[in-house]
Amino acid sequence: MSSRRSFLKKSILSTPLLLPGMIGTACVNSGGKDNGEKFKPLILSTWEHGMAANDKAWEVLSETGDLVGAVEQGVKVTELDLENLSVGLQGLPDREGIATLDASIMKGDGSCGSVGFVRQIKHPISLARKVMEETPHVMLVGEGARRFAIEQGFPLEEEKLSPKSEELFQEWKKTSEYKPIINIENHDTIGMIALGADGKLAGSCTTSGLAYKMHGRVGDSPIIGAGLFVDDEVGAATATGLGESIIRICGSFLIVELMRQGRTPQEACEEAVRRLISKNKNIDDIQAGFLAINKEGAYGAYSVRQGFNYARHHADGKDLIDSKFKL
Ligand code: SD4
């Protein structure tokens, strides 16, 4: 475990993170029934960078009660994080040296929006939200997504790699060998899922995708049901890791459906990993991890192999948790 990671793990806040609506209220989970009782808000995000994203999401949720705003604003922090080489325009580029981004957002009532293979947009998650709210569609990609962004007033960023990405890209070009590398910066998508005090759910997912992917490649993150799925009747799930392996099993949808059939979030994540392993021949080269919450506020995580962790914010504090894993 990195020292930063262990530091964060140890620094669990002792101060409860209170939401205004919760002060003085007995927050009991109502078993998903609309009986007027309050739910305990919970926000989970993939990887260590989820801590900062959750901080922002929790702040937005506390101040506004707006769950969709919270999951959007939360992952925007990661989209701007220059240290993160798998999210945002500073992420590692495709094999032509171009950073192309994927993102999705979903509410538990079935509303959703996503963008894929989009260029020059600093906040693809906000563009995905615009697709959800301002178009009759679910997904826009490539040049169409970029044109829609311009129409919506998004500024176009200069197409230039960040210094770190440029350096690594030049290094990679010496061999131009494409081989996903398990568990390093190559797999750092942020997926965030959240349960609000009203028992509603929402989620977001944003990434620059796999480093040195083919130009035009789209991963699981913008594909509703693969990288993200949310249903107020059941729960929410998100994914990180090799997108192709996750798309193949409709990972996030699978987890929500397993929870609908009575599995706990942990059991559902474990079954998804088992399925993923059985459907992917080159498993030695694959890392993938899942995160899930159910309506009652129970949660779980599981990954193919060691190294996946996730950030959890709840009324009693926040922490970074190492996921259990299969191989
Ligand atoms: C993708 N799932 O594009 C993303 C990559 C990733 O953590 O998760 N990185 O395949």
Tab-separated table of C-alpha atoms in Angstrom, residues 35-292:
chain	number	residue	atom	x	y	z
A	35	ASN	CA	-42.446	5.560	4.272
A	36	GLY	CA	-41.157	9.025	5.037
A	37	GLU	CA	-38.106	7.874	6.981
A	38	LYS	CA	-34.747	9.322	6.125
A	39	PHE	CA	-31.978	7.364	4.456
A	40	LYS	CA	-28.355	7.744	5.398
A	41	PRO	CA	-26.505	9.488	2.594
A	42	LEU	CA	-23.554	7.576	1.245
A	43	ILE	CA	-21.083	8.406	-1.514
A	44	LEU	CA	-18.621	5.907	-2.945
A	45	SER	CA	-15.981	6.512	-5.602
A	46	THR	CA	-13.359	4.397	-7.254
A	47	TRP	CA	-9.701	4.754	-6.299
A	48	GLU	CA	-7.814	7.088	-4.028
A	49	HIS	CA	-8.668	10.177	-6.064
A	50	GLY	CA	-12.257	9.441	-5.016
A	51	MET	CA	-11.476	11.035	-1.644
A	52	ALA	CA	-11.170	14.549	-3.067
A	53	ALA	CA	-14.076	13.946	-5.442
A	54	ASN	CA	-16.256	12.709	-2.586
A	55	ASP	CA	-15.305	15.724	-0.463
A	56	LYS	CA	-16.709	17.966	-3.160
A	57	ALA	CA	-19.762	15.799	-3.760
A	58	TRP	CA	-20.516	15.705	-0.042
A	59	GLU	CA	-20.205	19.478	0.170
A	60	VAL	CA	-22.619	19.958	-2.746
A	61	LEU	CA	-25.060	17.447	-1.303
A	62	SER	CA	-24.899	19.103	2.130
A	63	GLU	CA	-25.402	22.568	0.775
A	64	THR	CA	-28.011	21.893	-1.879
A	65	GLY	CA	-29.438	18.401	-1.410
A	66	ASP	CA	-28.896	18.024	-5.176
A	67	LEU	CA	-27.657	14.467	-5.744
A	68	VAL	CA	-27.047	14.796	-9.479
A	69	GLY	CA	-25.210	18.066	-8.917
A	70	ALA	CA	-23.148	16.291	-6.268
A	71	VAL	CA	-22.031	13.417	-8.512
A	72	GLU	CA	-21.306	15.845	-11.346
A	73	GLN	CA	-19.361	18.364	-9.274
A	74	GLY	CA	-17.527	15.619	-7.421
A	75	VAL	CA	-15.942	13.999	-10.460
A	76	LYS	CA	-15.173	17.394	-12.005
A	77	VAL	CA	-12.481	17.654	-9.340
A	78	THR	CA	-10.810	14.554	-10.785
A	79	GLU	CA	-11.248	15.803	-14.346
A	80	LEU	CA	-8.995	18.717	-13.394
A	81	ASP	CA	-6.467	16.741	-11.346
A	82	LEU	CA	-3.136	17.076	-13.128
A	83	GLU	CA	-1.748	14.107	-11.218
A	84	ASN	CA	-4.373	11.810	-12.698
A	85	LEU	CA	-3.357	10.391	-16.048
A	86	SER	CA	-6.584	8.476	-16.668
A	87	VAL	CA	-9.225	11.169	-16.287
A	88	GLY	CA	-9.603	14.525	-18.046
A	89	LEU	CA	-7.668	16.165	-20.844
A	90	GLN	CA	-4.380	15.696	-18.977
A	91	GLY	CA	-4.868	11.927	-19.278
A	92	LEU	CA	-2.664	9.727	-21.406
A	93	PRO	CA	-3.574	9.980	-25.091
A	94	ASP	CA	-4.507	7.416	-27.686
A	95	ARG	CA	-1.819	5.975	-29.950
A	96	GLU	CA	-2.065	9.021	-32.230
A	97	GLY	CA	-1.240	11.328	-29.347
A	98	ILE	CA	-4.777	12.669	-28.914
A	99	ALA	CA	-6.612	12.702	-25.573
A	100	THR	CA	-10.200	11.533	-26.088
A	101	LEU	CA	-12.664	11.364	-23.220
A	102	ASP	CA	-15.659	9.248	-22.173
A	103	ALA	CA	-18.213	10.079	-19.469
A	104	SER	CA	-21.688	9.182	-18.261
A	105	ILE	CA	-24.196	10.291	-15.658
A	106	MET	CA	-27.353	8.575	-14.494
A	107	LYS	CA	-30.251	9.116	-12.107
A	108	GLY	CA	-32.217	6.355	-10.470
A	109	ASP	CA	-35.365	7.258	-12.398
A	110	GLY	CA	-33.724	6.076	-15.628
A	111	SER	CA	-32.577	9.479	-16.894
A	112	CYS	CA	-29.086	9.243	-18.302
A	113	GLY	CA	-26.633	10.874	-20.651
A	114	SER	CA	-23.175	10.140	-21.937
A	115	VAL	CA	-20.430	11.234	-24.287
A	116	GLY	CA	-17.773	9.122	-25.937
A	117	PHE	CA	-14.602	9.799	-27.906
A	118	VAL	CA	-14.927	13.510	-27.248
A	119	ARG	CA	-12.039	15.934	-27.725
A	120	GLN	CA	-11.105	19.338	-26.294
A	121	ILE	CA	-13.742	19.363	-23.563
A	122	LYS	CA	-12.463	19.919	-20.059
A	123	HIS	CA	-15.535	18.575	-18.306
A	124	PRO	CA	-17.051	15.680	-20.262
A	125	ILE	CA	-19.225	14.829	-17.244
A	126	SER	CA	-21.002	18.183	-17.581
A	127	LEU	CA	-21.451	17.526	-21.281
A	128	ALA	CA	-22.948	14.120	-20.467
A	129	ARG	CA	-25.363	15.870	-18.108
A	130	LYS	CA	-26.342	18.258	-20.918
A	131	VAL	CA	-27.004	15.268	-23.176
A	132	MET	CA	-29.256	13.880	-20.441
A	133	GLU	CA	-31.105	17.109	-19.814
A	134	GLU	CA	-31.096	18.953	-23.140
A	135	THR	CA	-31.423	16.298	-25.831
A	136	PRO	CA	-33.800	13.470	-26.686
A	137	HIS	CA	-30.768	11.152	-26.784
A	138	VAL	CA	-28.657	9.198	-24.340
A	139	MET	CA	-25.263	9.254	-26.025
A	140	LEU	CA	-23.331	11.598	-28.309
A	141	VAL	CA	-19.881	10.796	-29.605
A	142	GLY	CA	-16.922	12.328	-31.385
A	143	GLU	CA	-17.453	15.353	-33.561
A	144	GLY	CA	-21.188	15.432	-32.831
A	145	ALA	CA	-20.526	15.607	-29.109
A	146	ARG	CA	-17.991	18.351	-29.654
A	147	ARG	CA	-20.412	20.381	-31.786
A	148	PHE	CA	-23.115	19.958	-29.177
A	149	ALA	CA	-20.641	21.189	-26.558
A	150	ILE	CA	-19.978	24.329	-28.587
A	151	GLU	CA	-23.713	24.937	-28.961
A	152	GLN	CA	-24.081	24.586	-25.200
A	153	GLY	CA	-21.366	27.171	-24.613
A	154	PHE	CA	-18.580	24.851	-23.464
A	155	PRO	CA	-15.161	26.372	-24.179
A	156	LEU	CA	-12.930	24.301	-26.453
A	157	GLU	CA	-9.546	23.617	-24.931
A	158	GLU	CA	-6.371	23.716	-26.972
A	159	GLU	CA	-5.470	20.203	-28.139
A	160	LYS	CA	-2.194	19.827	-26.328
A	161	LEU	CA	-0.994	17.063	-24.055
A	162	SER	CA	-0.063	17.861	-20.484
A	163	PRO	CA	3.715	17.839	-19.941
A	164	LYS	CA	3.579	14.513	-18.085
A	165	SER	CA	1.380	12.850	-20.725
A	166	GLU	CA	3.580	14.200	-23.520
A	167	GLU	CA	6.670	12.798	-21.856
A	168	LEU	CA	5.124	9.366	-21.330
A	169	PHE	CA	3.685	9.325	-24.843
A	170	GLN	CA	7.112	10.068	-26.358
A	171	GLU	CA	8.556	7.263	-24.265
A	172	TRP	CA	5.796	4.870	-25.364
A	173	LYS	CA	6.331	5.738	-29.041
A	174	LYS	CA	9.804	4.225	-28.881
A	175	THR	CA	8.230	0.769	-28.900
A	176	SER	CA	4.573	1.613	-29.639
A	177	GLU	CA	3.694	-1.607	-27.941
A	178	TYR	CA	0.107	-1.827	-26.799
A	179	LYS	CA	-0.242	-3.799	-23.631
A	180	PRO	CA	-2.532	-2.777	-20.808
A	181	ILE	CA	-0.523	-2.584	-17.624
A	182	ILE	CA	-2.413	-3.827	-14.651
A	183	ASN	CA	-3.090	-1.493	-11.780
A	184	ILE	CA	-0.898	1.418	-12.592
A	185	GLU	CA	-1.993	4.817	-13.752
A	186	ASN	CA	-3.493	3.122	-16.762
A	187	HIS	CA	-6.560	2.133	-14.725
A	188	ASP	CA	-7.798	5.103	-12.801
A	189	THR	CA	-11.241	6.015	-14.032
A	190	ILE	CA	-13.458	7.684	-11.501
A	191	GLY	CA	-16.883	6.140	-11.000
A	192	MET	CA	-19.035	7.675	-8.270
A	193	ILE	CA	-22.323	6.335	-6.907
A	194	ALA	CA	-24.420	8.097	-4.300
A	195	LEU	CA	-27.479	7.569	-2.131
A	196	GLY	CA	-29.273	10.699	-0.961
A	197	ALA	CA	-31.171	11.330	2.268
A	198	ASP	CA	-34.406	10.936	0.296
A	199	GLY	CA	-33.450	7.405	-0.766
A	200	LYS	CA	-32.771	8.409	-4.371
A	201	LEU	CA	-29.628	7.324	-6.202
A	202	ALA	CA	-27.334	8.829	-8.832
A	203	GLY	CA	-23.969	8.092	-10.368
A	204	SER	CA	-21.271	9.460	-12.642
A	205	CYS	CA	-18.257	8.056	-14.426
A	206	THR	CA	-15.499	9.844	-16.352
A	207	THR	CA	-12.232	8.791	-17.950
A	208	SER	CA	-9.674	9.385	-20.656
A	209	GLY	CA	-9.839	5.634	-21.182
A	210	LEU	CA	-6.993	3.287	-21.776
A	211	ALA	CA	-3.648	4.806	-22.555
A	212	TYR	CA	-2.529	4.344	-26.165
A	213	LYS	CA	-5.862	2.901	-27.238
A	214	MET	CA	-6.758	2.892	-30.939
A	215	HIS	CA	-8.096	6.223	-32.159
A	216	GLY	CA	-11.878	6.031	-31.875
A	217	ARG	CA	-11.913	3.398	-29.142
A	218	VAL	CA	-14.685	3.870	-26.581
A	219	GLY	CA	-14.573	2.056	-23.254
A	220	ASP	CA	-17.197	1.008	-20.742
A	221	SER	CA	-17.436	4.316	-18.883
A	222	PRO	CA	-19.914	6.077	-21.210
A	223	ILE	CA	-21.914	2.936	-21.875
A	224	ILE	CA	-24.954	2.863	-19.645
A	225	GLY	CA	-25.085	-0.571	-18.045
A	226	ALA	CA	-21.371	-1.234	-18.485
A	227	GLY	CA	-19.468	1.495	-16.625
A	228	LEU	CA	-22.478	2.806	-14.716
A	229	PHE	CA	-26.030	1.827	-13.886
A	230	VAL	CA	-28.478	3.301	-11.401
A	231	ASP	CA	-32.011	2.281	-10.486
A	232	ASP	CA	-33.899	3.873	-7.584
A	233	GLU	CA	-35.807	0.636	-7.050
A	234	VAL	CA	-32.645	-1.351	-6.377
A	235	GLY	CA	-29.270	0.366	-6.201
A	236	ALA	CA	-26.321	1.575	-8.242
A	237	ALA	CA	-23.056	0.190	-9.577
A	238	THR	CA	-19.984	1.504	-11.345
A	239	ALA	CA	-16.858	-0.027	-12.812
A	240	THR	CA	-13.201	0.615	-13.403
A	241	GLY	CA	-10.576	-1.333	-15.283
A	242	LEU	CA	-10.273	-2.799	-18.736
A	243	GLY	CA	-13.411	-1.501	-20.439
A	244	GLU	CA	-13.662	-4.275	-22.995
A	245	SER	CA	-13.913	-6.884	-20.254
A	246	ILE	CA	-16.608	-4.880	-18.471
A	247	ILE	CA	-18.674	-4.205	-21.605
A	248	ARG	CA	-18.632	-7.920	-22.424
A	249	ILE	CA	-20.636	-8.712	-19.300
A	250	CYS	CA	-22.664	-5.461	-19.024
A	251	GLY	CA	-20.993	-5.246	-15.624
A	252	SER	CA	-22.877	-2.478	-13.829
A	253	PHE	CA	-26.284	-3.526	-15.130
A	254	LEU	CA	-25.521	-7.102	-14.153
A	255	ILE	CA	-24.728	-6.052	-10.584
A	256	VAL	CA	-27.920	-4.014	-10.217
A	257	GLU	CA	-29.972	-6.898	-11.598
A	258	LEU	CA	-28.313	-9.365	-9.227
A	259	MET	CA	-29.152	-7.033	-6.340
A	260	ARG	CA	-32.729	-6.869	-7.608
A	261	GLN	CA	-32.821	-10.634	-7.286
A	262	GLY	CA	-31.740	-10.430	-3.673
A	263	ARG	CA	-27.943	-10.494	-3.692
A	264	THR	CA	-26.132	-8.082	-1.417
A	265	PRO	CA	-23.951	-5.467	-3.155
A	266	GLN	CA	-20.875	-7.468	-2.145
A	267	GLU	CA	-22.278	-10.732	-3.499
A	268	ALA	CA	-23.350	-9.012	-6.714
A	269	CYS	CA	-19.879	-7.510	-7.277
A	270	GLU	CA	-18.286	-10.898	-6.647
A	271	GLU	CA	-20.578	-12.597	-9.138
A	272	ALA	CA	-19.786	-9.929	-11.747
A	273	VAL	CA	-16.060	-10.550	-11.302
A	274	ARG	CA	-16.611	-14.305	-11.574
A	275	ARG	CA	-18.569	-13.736	-14.796
A	276	LEU	CA	-15.924	-11.366	-16.142
A	277	ILE	CA	-13.186	-13.907	-15.502
A	278	SER	CA	-15.162	-16.618	-17.262
A	279	LYS	CA	-15.849	-14.473	-20.352
A	280	ASN	CA	-12.367	-13.059	-20.878
A	281	LYS	CA	-9.641	-15.324	-22.181
A	282	ASN	CA	-6.679	-13.045	-21.508
A	283	ILE	CA	-7.447	-12.668	-17.817
A	284	ASP	CA	-3.764	-12.494	-16.856
A	285	ASP	CA	-3.651	-9.058	-18.462
A	286	ILE	CA	-6.862	-7.764	-16.956
A	287	GLN	CA	-7.734	-5.748	-13.905
A	288	ALA	CA	-11.327	-4.626	-13.340
A	289	GLY	CA	-13.158	-3.557	-10.228
A	290	PHE	CA	-16.775	-2.929	-9.307
A	291	LEU	CA	-18.465	-0.806	-6.682
A	292	ALA	CA	-22.123	-1.075	-5.654
